[in-house]
Amino acid sequence: MSKMQATITNIKEFHTFTSLLEQFDEIVKFQFSPDGILIQSMGNGHTCFIKTKLDKKYFSHFQCDEKMDLSMSMGLVNSILKKAKRGEQVTISSDGERMQFVIESDLSFDIKLINLDVEDMVIPELEYDFSTMLNPHVLKDWNQIVDMTKSSIVFSFLFNSPDDMDTDEDIIRLTSVGDLVTVKKDEKLIFNIKTEPKKVSLGHKSMKIATSLSSFNKDICMCFQNNMPVEFSFDLNDHGTVECYF
């Protein structure tokens, strides 16, 4: 008898999300409760972290009788979700021992759950020194830079003069030094918070994950408190939140 059942309508978005999870780790724990799902995962040698909350309203149907921690192979989950055709729904259910995926086209998969003993992370409240919104095109441009240099990126910040009445835009300057090429780019953006932010550096792997968020086709909030990880976050249809820390 199923203790948990959820029906996913937007398979494209959910598959994009599980593909993001796979970039952090192969085995990921899903914490089911009557209110929805909490997912936390470390990645890249514990240098990056993702926290996601999916409210029960994210699903067209959601039922969970009790709290359940279910860990699965993201590679396997993504292989299954690829089988769903455009417009099809996928229903997931579990009795606590196995997870079943049922696709509308009479295709079903029973997968073995994995015992994953990891402690939950607690993220402290932060007072941000910097915040801006990034559209997908900006992230795609940044991805081209890291693909070219195969290296990290240093972000520095230049503010517009208070006497400049023609623009509200400031500049975030990207510098990436590779073995064969150095790339510098000035990105004009509106800084929502700019309390003397210090330079920050993100490694190649972290930048590849961060720039892959363009695949959600949503505006991404980039923010940080000085000397703390850089956060990239966004909402999923008003019923879910995704926070990535690097």
mmCIF file of N, CA, C and O in Angstrom, residues 185-233:
data_model
loop_
_atom_site.group_PDB
_atom_site.id
_atom_site.type_symbol
_atom_site.label_atom_id
_atom_site.label_comp_id
_atom_site.label_asym_id
_atom_site.label_seq_id
_atom_site.Cartn_x
_atom_site.Cartn_y
_atom_site.Cartn_z
ATOM 1 N N LYS A 185 34.700 40.727 -18.890
ATOM 2 C CA LYS A 185 33.393 41.176 -19.393
ATOM 3 C C LYS A 185 32.740 42.068 -18.344
ATOM 4 O O LYS A 185 32.687 41.714 -17.162
ATOM 5 N N ASP A 186 32.258 43.224 -18.782
ATOM 6 C CA ASP A 186 31.496 44.119 -17.920
ATOM 7 C C ASP A 186 30.013 43.920 -18.206
ATOM 8 O O ASP A 186 29.554 44.153 -19.334
ATOM 9 N N GLU A 187 29.281 43.490 -17.187
ATOM 10 C CA GLU A 187 27.849 43.222 -17.326
ATOM 11 C C GLU A 187 27.073 44.342 -16.634
ATOM 12 O O GLU A 187 27.211 44.549 -15.422
ATOM 13 N N LYS A 188 26.287 45.091 -17.395
ATOM 14 C CA LYS A 188 25.481 46.161 -16.823
ATOM 15 C C LYS A 188 24.197 45.573 -16.238
ATOM 16 O O LYS A 188 23.404 44.959 -16.943
ATOM 17 N N LEU A 189 24.022 45.774 -14.943
ATOM 18 C CA LEU A 189 22.878 45.228 -14.228
ATOM 19 C C LEU A 189 22.374 46.235 -13.214
ATOM 20 O O LEU A 189 23.087 47.174 -12.846
ATOM 21 N N ILE A 190 21.165 46.026 -12.741
ATOM 22 C CA ILE A 190 20.634 46.834 -11.644
ATOM 23 C C ILE A 190 20.884 46.086 -10.344
ATOM 24 O O ILE A 190 20.403 44.961 -10.162
ATOM 25 N N PHE A 191 21.677 46.675 -9.458
ATOM 26 C CA PHE A 191 21.962 46.058 -8.174
ATOM 27 C C PHE A 191 20.853 46.436 -7.193
ATOM 28 O O PHE A 191 20.649 47.610 -6.887
ATOM 29 N N ASN A 192 20.134 45.452 -6.694
ATOM 30 C CA ASN A 192 19.073 45.712 -5.728
ATOM 31 C C ASN A 192 19.632 45.989 -4.337
ATOM 32 O O ASN A 192 19.050 46.760 -3.569
ATOM 33 N N ILE A 193 20.747 45.338 -4.011
ATOM 34 C CA ILE A 193 21.467 45.574 -2.762
ATOM 35 C C ILE A 193 22.936 45.719 -3.112
ATOM 36 O O ILE A 193 23.478 44.919 -3.876
ATOM 37 N N LYS A 194 23.588 46.726 -2.563
ATOM 38 C CA LYS A 194 25.014 46.924 -2.844
ATOM 39 C C LYS A 194 25.691 47.587 -1.643
ATOM 40 O O LYS A 194 26.037 48.753 -1.671
ATOM 41 N N THR A 195 25.833 46.799 -0.586
ATOM 42 C CA THR A 195 26.435 47.295 0.653
ATOM 43 C C THR A 195 27.914 46.920 0.669
ATOM 44 O O THR A 195 28.342 45.997 1.366
ATOM 45 N N GLU A 196 28.691 47.618 -0.147
ATOM 46 C CA GLU A 196 30.131 47.387 -0.249
ATOM 47 C C GLU A 196 30.471 45.903 -0.442
ATOM 48 O O GLU A 196 31.215 45.312 0.339
ATOM 49 N N PRO A 197 29.921 45.269 -1.477
ATOM 50 C CA PRO A 197 30.250 43.856 -1.709
ATOM 51 C C PRO A 197 31.711 43.677 -2.099
ATOM 52 O O PRO A 197 32.263 44.458 -2.865
ATOM 53 N N LYS A 198 32.327 42.627 -1.549
ATOM 54 C CA LYS A 198 33.715 42.318 -1.864
ATOM 55 C C LYS A 198 33.784 41.424 -3.098
ATOM 56 O O LYS A 198 32.794 40.802 -3.500
ATOM 57 N N LYS A 199 34.969 41.342 -3.685
ATOM 58 C CA LYS A 199 35.160 40.426 -4.806
ATOM 59 C C LYS A 199 34.849 39.005 -4.369
ATOM 60 O O LYS A 199 35.126 38.613 -3.237
ATOM 61 N N VAL A 200 34.272 38.230 -5.282
ATOM 62 C CA VAL A 200 34.025 36.809 -5.021
ATOM 63 C C VAL A 200 34.523 35.998 -6.206
ATOM 64 O O VAL A 200 34.555 36.485 -7.343
ATOM 65 N N SER A 201 34.916 34.771 -5.932
ATOM 66 C CA SER A 201 35.416 33.879 -6.980
ATOM 67 C C SER A 201 34.650 32.568 -6.926
ATOM 68 O O SER A 201 34.431 32.016 -5.835
ATOM 69 N N LEU A 202 34.226 32.097 -8.086
ATOM 70 C CA LEU A 202 33.550 30.804 -8.188
ATOM 71 C C LEU A 202 34.341 29.914 -9.132
ATOM 72 O O LEU A 202 34.737 30.342 -10.217
ATOM 73 N N GLY A 203 34.565 28.669 -8.713
ATOM 74 C CA GLY A 203 35.323 27.726 -9.513
ATOM 75 C C GLY A 203 34.597 27.302 -10.775
ATOM 76 O O GLY A 203 33.398 27.570 -10.952
ATOM 77 N N HIS A 204 35.323 26.628 -11.655
ATOM 78 C CA HIS A 204 34.772 26.221 -12.948
ATOM 79 C C HIS A 204 33.533 25.343 -12.787
ATOM 80 O O HIS A 204 32.503 25.574 -13.421
ATOM 81 N N LYS A 205 33.617 24.329 -11.932
ATOM 82 C CA LYS A 205 32.487 23.423 -11.739
ATOM 83 C C LYS A 205 31.276 24.163 -11.183
ATOM 84 O O LYS A 205 30.138 23.966 -11.632
ATOM 85 N N SER A 206 31.508 25.031 -10.196
ATOM 86 C CA SER A 206 30.410 25.805 -9.620
ATOM 87 C C SER A 206 29.760 26.703 -10.665
ATOM 88 O O SER A 206 28.531 26.833 -10.723
ATOM 89 N N MET A 207 30.580 27.327 -11.513
ATOM 90 C CA MET A 207 30.041 28.195 -12.557
ATOM 91 C C MET A 207 29.245 27.402 -13.584
ATOM 92 O O MET A 207 28.227 27.877 -14.097
ATOM 93 N N LYS A 208 29.678 26.191 -13.893
ATOM 94 C CA LYS A 208 28.939 25.364 -14.850
ATOM 95 C C LYS A 208 27.548 25.029 -14.296
ATOM 96 O O LYS A 208 26.553 25.043 -15.033
ATOM 97 N N ILE A 209 27.481 24.743 -12.997
ATOM 98 C CA ILE A 209 26.176 24.462 -12.400
ATOM 99 C C ILE A 209 25.326 25.727 -12.373
ATOM 100 O O ILE A 209 24.146 25.715 -12.736
ATOM 101 N N ALA A 210 25.921 26.839 -11.918
ATOM 102 C CA ALA A 210 25.172 28.092 -11.800
ATOM 103 C C ALA A 210 24.630 28.545 -13.152
ATOM 104 O O ALA A 210 23.467 28.953 -13.266
ATOM 105 N N THR A 211 25.459 28.482 -14.184
ATOM 106 C CA THR A 211 25.007 28.946 -15.502
ATOM 107 C C THR A 211 24.004 27.988 -16.137
ATOM 108 O O THR A 211 23.215 28.391 -16.996
ATOM 109 N N SER A 212 23.995 26.725 -15.694
ATOM 110 C CA SER A 212 23.006 25.776 -16.222
ATOM 111 C C SER A 212 21.585 26.134 -15.794
ATOM 112 O O SER A 212 20.614 25.625 -16.372
ATOM 113 N N LEU A 213 21.443 27.020 -14.804
ATOM 114 C CA LEU A 213 20.115 27.447 -14.366
ATOM 115 C C LEU A 213 19.368 28.190 -15.465
ATOM 116 O O LEU A 213 18.153 28.371 -15.377
ATOM 117 N N SER A 214 20.080 28.616 -16.508
ATOM 118 C CA SER A 214 19.409 29.262 -17.643
ATOM 119 C C SER A 214 18.390 28.331 -18.294
ATOM 120 O O SER A 214 17.445 28.795 -18.934
ATOM 121 N N SER A 215 18.564 27.017 -18.125
ATOM 122 C CA SER A 215 17.655 26.051 -18.755
ATOM 123 C C SER A 215 16.243 26.116 -18.167
ATOM 124 O O SER A 215 15.296 25.616 -18.779
ATOM 125 N N PHE A 216 16.087 26.744 -16.992
ATOM 126 C CA PHE A 216 14.749 26.909 -16.424
ATOM 127 C C PHE A 216 14.006 28.083 -17.073
ATOM 128 O O PHE A 216 12.802 28.247 -16.850
ATOM 129 N N ASN A 217 14.748 28.912 -17.833
ATOM 130 C CA ASN A 217 14.165 30.065 -18.522
ATOM 131 C C ASN A 217 13.449 30.996 -17.551
ATOM 132 O O ASN A 217 12.330 31.473 -17.815
ATOM 133 N N LYS A 218 14.089 31.250 -16.416
ATOM 134 C CA LYS A 218 13.546 32.144 -15.399
ATOM 135 C C LYS A 218 14.627 33.136 -14.985
ATOM 136 O O LYS A 218 15.821 32.865 -15.135
ATOM 137 N N ASP A 219 14.207 34.271 -14.440
ATOM 138 C CA ASP A 219 15.161 35.204 -13.858
ATOM 139 C C ASP A 219 15.701 34.606 -12.558
ATOM 140 O O ASP A 219 14.932 34.080 -11.735
ATOM 141 N N ILE A 220 17.005 34.689 -12.378
ATOM 142 C CA ILE A 220 17.682 34.085 -11.228
ATOM 143 C C ILE A 220 18.214 35.194 -10.328
ATOM 144 O O ILE A 220 18.840 36.150 -10.804
ATOM 145 N N CYS A 221 17.978 35.081 -9.039
ATOM 146 C CA CYS A 221 18.518 36.035 -8.077
ATOM 147 C C CYS A 221 19.923 35.582 -7.670
ATOM 148 O O CYS A 221 20.108 34.458 -7.207
ATOM 149 N N MET A 222 20.908 36.453 -7.856
ATOM 150 C CA MET A 222 22.270 36.221 -7.385
ATOM 151 C C MET A 222 22.507 37.155 -6.203
ATOM 152 O O MET A 222 22.337 38.373 -6.319
ATOM 153 N N CYS A 223 22.873 36.596 -5.051
ATOM 154 C CA CYS A 223 23.063 37.426 -3.871
ATOM 155 C C CYS A 223 24.068 36.769 -2.929
ATOM 156 O O CYS A 223 24.326 35.565 -3.019
ATOM 157 N N PHE A 224 24.630 37.569 -2.046
ATOM 158 C CA PHE A 224 25.546 37.008 -1.050
ATOM 159 C C PHE A 224 25.798 38.011 0.060
ATOM 160 O O PHE A 224 25.603 39.220 -0.090
ATOM 161 N N GLN A 225 26.205 37.471 1.187
ATOM 162 C CA GLN A 225 26.768 38.251 2.278
ATOM 163 C C GLN A 225 28.273 38.088 2.196
ATOM 164 O O GLN A 225 28.760 36.991 1.932
ATOM 165 N N ASN A 226 29.015 39.178 2.383
ATOM 166 C CA ASN A 226 30.471 39.097 2.274
ATOM 167 C C ASN A 226 31.031 37.948 3.117
ATOM 168 O O ASN A 226 30.597 37.713 4.245
ATOM 169 N N ASN A 227 31.996 37.240 2.535
ATOM 170 C CA ASN A 227 32.686 36.126 3.187
ATOM 171 C C ASN A 227 31.786 34.915 3.439
ATOM 172 O O ASN A 227 32.100 34.063 4.263
ATOM 173 N N MET A 228 30.673 34.851 2.709
ATOM 174 C CA MET A 228 29.751 33.713 2.783
ATOM 175 C C MET A 228 29.530 33.195 1.355
ATOM 176 O O MET A 228 29.860 33.874 0.377
ATOM 177 N N PRO A 229 28.975 31.973 1.203
ATOM 178 C CA PRO A 229 28.732 31.445 -0.149
ATOM 179 C C PRO A 229 27.821 32.340 -0.975
ATOM 180 O O PRO A 229 26.984 33.080 -0.444
ATOM 181 N N VAL A 230 28.002 32.265 -2.288
ATOM 182 C CA VAL A 230 27.158 33.012 -3.225
ATOM 183 C C VAL A 230 25.900 32.191 -3.499
ATOM 184 O O VAL A 230 25.971 30.989 -3.773
ATOM 185 N N GLU A 231 24.757 32.834 -3.426
ATOM 186 C CA GLU A 231 23.472 32.157 -3.620
ATOM 187 C C GLU A 231 22.877 32.509 -4.975
ATOM 188 O O GLU A 231 22.854 33.668 -5.379
ATOM 189 N N PHE A 232 22.406 31.477 -5.678
ATOM 190 C CA PHE A 232 21.604 31.641 -6.892
ATOM 191 C C PHE A 232 20.259 30.982 -6.600
ATOM 192 O O PHE A 232 20.212 29.780 -6.292
ATOM 193 N N SER A 233 19.160 31.730 -6.704
ATOM 194 C CA SER A 233 17.871 31.167 -6.304
ATOM 195 C C SER A 233 16.750 31.640 -7.228
ATOM 196 O O SER A 233 16.854 32.674 -7.884
#
